[in-house]
Tab-separated table of C-alpha atoms and ligand atoms in Angstrom:
chain	number	residue	atom	x	y	z
A	109	MET	CA	-7.482	16.616	7.232
A	110	ASN	CA	-7.870	18.965	4.287
A	111	LYS	CA	-6.351	18.154	0.888
A	112	GLU	CA	-3.027	19.919	1.527
A	113	GLU	CA	-2.589	18.119	4.842
A	114	LYS	CA	-3.350	14.818	3.137
A	115	ILE	CA	-0.655	15.447	0.530
A	116	GLN	CA	1.810	16.278	3.316
A	117	GLU	CA	0.810	13.070	5.072
A	118	PHE	CA	1.425	11.125	1.849
A	119	GLN	CA	4.873	12.741	1.591
A	120	LYS	CA	5.656	11.623	5.156
A	121	ILE	CA	4.581	8.061	4.344
A	122	ILE	CA	6.828	8.041	1.273
A	123	ASP	CA	9.759	9.431	3.264
A	124	GLN	CA	9.473	6.674	5.856
A	125	ALA	CA	8.709	3.840	3.423
A	126	LYS	CA	11.277	1.188	2.629
A	127	HIS	CA	9.438	-0.951	0.098
A	128	ILE	CA	6.647	0.799	-1.763
A	129	VAL	CA	4.532	-1.065	-4.297
A	130	PHE	CA	2.374	0.982	-6.653
A	131	PHE	CA	-0.826	-0.370	-8.132
A	132	THR	CA	-2.032	1.581	-11.153
A	133	GLY	CA	-5.215	1.611	-13.192
A	134	ALA	CA	-6.811	3.414	-16.120
A	135	GLY	CA	-6.764	6.826	-14.376
A	136	VAL	CA	-2.972	6.933	-14.640
A	137	SER	CA	-3.107	6.417	-18.413
A	138	THR	CA	-5.899	8.974	-18.828
A	139	LEU	CA	-3.451	11.696	-17.807
A	140	SER	CA	-1.340	10.693	-20.836
A	141	GLY	CA	-4.359	11.172	-23.090
A	142	ILE	CA	-5.352	7.499	-23.203
A	143	PRO	CA	-9.071	7.092	-22.558
A	144	ASP	CA	-10.302	3.987	-20.736
A	145	PHE	CA	-11.198	1.565	-23.539
A	146	ARG	CA	-14.116	0.302	-21.441
A	147	SER	CA	-15.780	3.708	-21.527
A	148	GLN	CA	-18.369	4.418	-24.190
A	149	ASP	CA	-18.673	7.990	-25.414
A	150	GLY	CA	-21.535	9.456	-27.435
A	151	LEU	CA	-20.083	8.237	-30.732
A	152	TYR	CA	-19.525	4.725	-29.532
A	153	ASN	CA	-22.847	3.230	-30.587
A	154	GLN	CA	-22.519	4.660	-34.061
A	155	LYS	CA	-19.109	3.037	-34.495
A	156	TYR	CA	-19.546	-0.300	-32.744
A	157	ALA	CA	-22.451	-2.726	-32.585
A	158	TYR	CA	-21.329	-4.388	-29.335
A	159	PRO	CA	-20.091	-3.215	-25.921
A	160	PRO	CA	-16.298	-3.339	-25.292
A	161	GLU	CA	-16.625	-6.400	-23.028
A	162	GLU	CA	-18.011	-8.338	-25.999
A	163	ILE	CA	-15.546	-7.098	-28.627
A	164	ILE	CA	-12.431	-7.718	-26.546
A	165	SER	CA	-13.415	-11.231	-25.551
A	166	HIS	CA	-11.664	-14.389	-26.647
A	167	HIS	CA	-14.573	-15.793	-28.645
A	168	TYR	CA	-15.123	-12.487	-30.462
A	169	PHE	CA	-11.430	-12.329	-31.405
A	170	GLU	CA	-11.687	-15.851	-32.831
A	171	GLU	CA	-14.948	-15.228	-34.699
A	172	ASN	CA	-14.569	-11.601	-35.824
A	173	PRO	CA	-10.861	-10.743	-36.008
A	174	GLU	CA	-11.501	-7.877	-38.480
A	175	GLU	CA	-13.890	-6.106	-36.131
A	176	PHE	CA	-11.720	-6.944	-33.109
A	177	PHE	CA	-8.694	-5.238	-34.681
A	178	ARG	CA	-10.761	-2.255	-35.798
A	179	PHE	CA	-11.706	-1.683	-32.149
A	180	TYR	CA	-8.246	-2.591	-30.854
A	181	LYS	CA	-6.406	-0.098	-33.085
A	182	ASP	CA	-8.984	2.605	-32.449
A	183	LYS	CA	-9.401	2.246	-28.670
A	184	MET	CA	-6.447	0.325	-27.256
A	185	LEU	CA	-3.365	1.225	-29.324
A	186	HIS	CA	-2.042	4.677	-28.399
A	187	LEU	CA	1.531	4.593	-29.615
A	188	ASP	CA	2.037	8.376	-29.504
A	189	ALA	CA	1.244	8.638	-25.765
A	190	LYS	CA	4.061	9.721	-23.438
A	191	PRO	CA	4.641	8.924	-19.748
A	192	ASN	CA	3.266	11.527	-17.340
A	193	ILE	CA	4.222	12.833	-13.892
A	194	VAL	CA	2.837	9.716	-12.159
A	195	HIS	CA	4.845	7.269	-14.321
A	196	THR	CA	7.965	9.376	-13.755
A	197	PHE	CA	7.474	9.542	-9.986
A	198	ILE	CA	7.031	5.769	-9.757
A	199	ALA	CA	10.124	5.107	-11.884
A	200	GLU	CA	12.130	7.522	-9.728
A	201	CYS	CA	11.072	5.656	-6.548
A	202	GLU	CA	12.396	2.412	-8.022
A	203	LYS	CA	15.644	4.047	-9.135
A	204	LYS	CA	16.216	5.382	-5.606
A	205	GLY	CA	15.701	1.885	-4.176
A	206	LYS	CA	12.423	2.769	-2.468
A	207	SER	CA	10.080	0.701	-4.588
A	208	LEU	CA	9.664	-3.003	-5.265
A	209	GLY	CA	7.876	-2.210	-8.474
A	210	VAL	CA	4.522	-1.459	-9.980
A	211	VAL	CA	1.526	-3.695	-10.535
A	212	THR	CA	-0.569	-2.299	-13.368
A	213	GLN	CA	-3.875	-2.957	-15.076
A	214	ASN	CA	-2.732	-0.762	-17.959
A	215	ILE	CA	-1.498	-2.285	-21.200
A	216	ASP	CA	0.207	0.742	-22.750
A	217	GLY	CA	3.803	0.138	-21.635
A	218	LEU	CA	4.158	3.675	-20.282
A	219	HIS	CA	5.696	2.576	-16.963
A	220	GLN	CA	8.605	1.010	-18.852
A	221	ALA	CA	8.820	4.075	-21.101
A	222	ALA	CA	9.284	6.160	-17.923
A	223	GLY	CA	12.126	3.888	-16.765
A	224	SER	CA	10.404	1.401	-14.435
A	225	LYS	CA	12.062	-2.031	-14.584
A	226	ARG	CA	9.872	-4.109	-12.297
A	227	VAL	CA	6.448	-3.880	-13.895
A	228	TYR	CA	3.803	-6.555	-13.344
A	229	GLU	CA	1.377	-6.117	-16.235
A	230	ILE	CA	-1.541	-8.223	-15.076
A	231	HIS	CA	-3.569	-7.505	-18.235
A	232	GLY	CA	-0.634	-7.842	-20.634
A	233	SER	CA	0.865	-5.276	-22.992
A	234	VAL	CA	0.245	-3.911	-26.474
A	235	GLU	CA	4.037	-3.876	-26.911
A	236	ARG	CA	4.158	-7.673	-27.252
A	237	ASN	CA	2.436	-9.516	-30.084
A	238	TYR	CA	2.859	-13.107	-31.216
A	239	CYS	CA	1.910	-15.148	-34.248
A	240	GLU	CA	-0.700	-17.681	-33.160
A	241	LYS	CA	0.897	-20.366	-35.368
A	242	CYS	CA	4.691	-20.003	-35.155
A	243	HIS	CA	4.912	-17.602	-32.154
A	244	LYS	CA	7.105	-15.100	-33.958
A	245	PHE	CA	7.311	-11.802	-32.046
A	246	PHE	CA	6.023	-8.524	-33.501
A	247	ASN	CA	6.112	-4.986	-32.085
A	248	ALA	CA	3.113	-2.692	-31.696
A	249	GLU	CA	3.917	-0.720	-34.868
A	250	TYR	CA	3.508	-3.889	-36.915
A	251	ILE	CA	-0.065	-4.218	-35.637
A	252	LYS	CA	-0.811	-0.543	-36.197
A	253	ASP	CA	0.575	-0.525	-39.742
A	254	ALA	CA	-1.204	-3.705	-40.813
A	255	GLU	CA	-4.284	-3.165	-42.883
A	256	GLY	CA	-7.115	-4.845	-41.006
A	257	VAL	CA	-6.045	-8.110	-39.369
A	258	PRO	CA	-2.252	-8.380	-38.886
A	259	TYR	CA	-0.797	-11.559	-40.385
A	260	CYS	CA	2.601	-13.094	-39.662
A	261	ASP	CA	5.159	-12.339	-42.392
A	262	ALA	CA	6.776	-15.747	-41.847
A	263	CYS	CA	3.831	-18.167	-41.862
A	264	GLY	CA	0.641	-16.195	-42.474
A	265	GLY	CA	-0.887	-16.873	-39.027
A	266	ILE	CA	-2.850	-14.169	-37.203
A	267	VAL	CA	-0.704	-12.035	-34.901
A	268	LYS	CA	-2.377	-11.739	-31.491
A	269	PRO	CA	-1.613	-8.969	-29.003
A	270	ASP	CA	-0.350	-10.263	-25.638
A	271	VAL	CA	-3.304	-8.597	-23.940
A	272	VAL	CA	-5.609	-10.536	-21.644
A	273	LEU	CA	-9.051	-10.723	-23.255
A	274	TYR	CA	-12.297	-11.465	-21.449
A	275	GLU	CA	-12.690	-15.251	-20.993
A	276	GLU	CA	-8.893	-15.631	-20.864
A	277	GLY	CA	-6.881	-16.413	-17.741
A	278	LEU	CA	-4.244	-14.114	-16.304
A	279	SER	CA	-0.587	-15.115	-16.466
A	280	GLU	CA	0.234	-17.036	-13.302
A	281	ALA	CA	3.860	-15.954	-13.393
A	282	VAL	CA	2.881	-12.275	-13.532
A	283	LEU	CA	0.260	-12.698	-10.796
A	284	ASN	CA	2.690	-14.520	-8.524
A	285	GLY	CA	5.279	-11.792	-9.041
A	286	ALA	CA	2.699	-9.144	-8.213
A	287	ILE	CA	1.560	-10.994	-5.092
A	288	ALA	CA	5.145	-11.481	-3.872
A	289	ALA	CA	5.876	-7.773	-4.334
A	290	ILE	CA	2.688	-6.735	-2.520
A	291	GLN	CA	3.403	-9.138	0.352
A	292	SER	CA	6.915	-7.724	0.782
A	293	SER	CA	5.846	-4.085	0.735
A	294	ASP	CA	5.357	-1.814	3.729
A	295	VAL	CA	3.418	0.772	1.715
A	296	LEU	CA	0.903	0.066	-1.053
A	297	VAL	CA	-0.143	3.048	-3.146
A	298	VAL	CA	-3.197	2.500	-5.356
A	299	LEU	CA	-3.574	5.042	-8.147
A	300	GLY	CA	-6.326	5.704	-10.659
A	301	THR	CA	-8.460	2.631	-10.251
A	302	SER	CA	-11.898	2.146	-8.764
A	303	LEU	CA	-10.745	-1.390	-7.881
A	304	VAL	CA	-13.740	-3.027	-9.507
A	305	VAL	CA	-11.860	-4.600	-12.430
A	306	TYR	CA	-10.766	-8.177	-11.783
A	307	PRO	CA	-8.423	-9.070	-10.040
A	308	ALA	CA	-7.512	-5.749	-8.402
A	309	ALA	CA	-9.475	-6.144	-5.191
A	310	GLY	CA	-8.247	-9.701	-4.712
A	311	LEU	CA	-4.616	-8.592	-4.973
A	312	LEU	CA	-5.104	-5.932	-2.296
A	313	ARG	CA	-5.919	-8.644	0.194
A	314	TYR	CA	-2.285	-9.821	0.111
A	315	PHE	CA	-1.084	-6.539	1.552
A	316	GLY	CA	-0.045	-6.788	5.193
A	317	GLY	CA	2.155	-3.697	5.422
A	318	LYS	CA	1.804	-0.436	7.305
A	319	TYR	CA	0.064	2.009	4.991
A	320	LEU	CA	-2.499	1.526	2.275
A	321	VAL	CA	-2.863	4.770	0.313
A	322	LEU	CA	-5.585	5.332	-2.304
A	323	ILE	CA	-5.434	8.214	-4.730
A	324	ASN	CA	-8.348	8.339	-7.122
A	325	ARG	CA	-10.565	11.085	-8.480
A	326	ASP	CA	-13.699	9.369	-7.173
A	327	ALA	CA	-14.359	7.353	-4.042
A	328	THR	CA	-13.848	3.560	-4.193
A	329	PRO	CA	-15.398	0.684	-2.211
A	330	TYR	CA	-12.029	0.313	-0.426
A	331	ASP	CA	-11.713	3.836	0.927
A	332	THR	CA	-12.727	2.753	4.422
A	333	ALA	CA	-9.998	0.097	4.466
A	334	ALA	CA	-7.274	2.583	3.529
A	335	ASP	CA	-5.015	4.538	5.907
A	336	LEU	CA	-5.018	7.557	3.625
A	337	VAL	CA	-7.448	8.461	0.839
A	338	ILE	CA	-6.923	11.389	-1.515
A	339	ASN	CA	-9.824	12.033	-3.876
A	340	ASP	CA	-8.148	14.456	-6.227
A	341	THR	CA	-6.517	14.641	-9.641
A	342	PHE	CA	-2.895	13.570	-10.082
A	343	GLU	CA	-2.087	17.040	-11.462
A	344	ASN	CA	-3.002	18.473	-8.073
A	345	VAL	CA	-1.081	15.919	-6.018
A	346	PHE	CA	2.117	14.816	-7.734
A	347	PRO	CA	3.817	18.164	-8.471
A	348	LYS	CA	3.902	18.732	-4.688
A	349	LEU	CA	5.738	15.475	-3.931
A	350	HIS	CA	9.449	14.701	-3.910
A	351	ILE	CA	11.478	11.533	-3.417
B	512	ZN	ZN1	3.908	-17.133	-37.914
């Protein structure tokens, strides 16, 4: 099949699907201008002394909150970003009753901004932040506007983003919701992830439906297991689809 035929095949799968689950990774956010915070550009080593995996770990947050929040605000908080054509398409599928929801590795809240209601954020969200002492809730703007480390205005505790750091466990409730959705789906569409970030590959194993579709710019280790693989940009694929 050439690329056009593959897109037509994807359209057919969507038309016939009853319960689609979408699984989204960093590539979906990139289209909204949010770079993958794990990637290190040329300037990175001048700005940061450690790799991202070290800075966004639990022990680093505890030991160097100033440096953690410098990285976090610079690389992980993108409050001006807007949902793109992929977020909109996914939200539309849910609205039309075709989708059981979206499982995402992204923490930017853009699926909800597009109108999705059932969103399983396995790595948490920058939109939720809690005081470590009294658990008071704060929005993302509060973190952004704080100078350096954000402190609770009620008790003075450090406000921690509800984002899963390295060395921290995933929320069992969110994982169980994601697994239940995947198990009940007849079509699983994986978008913008190379499936190497934990626990993406493990979650895929719960899928027992009809069609596994992978759309990613580059090949992934799971391409051979998929029923349809489109290695292309979302800008080339999604404008040609309808629900
Ligand atoms: Zn507090």
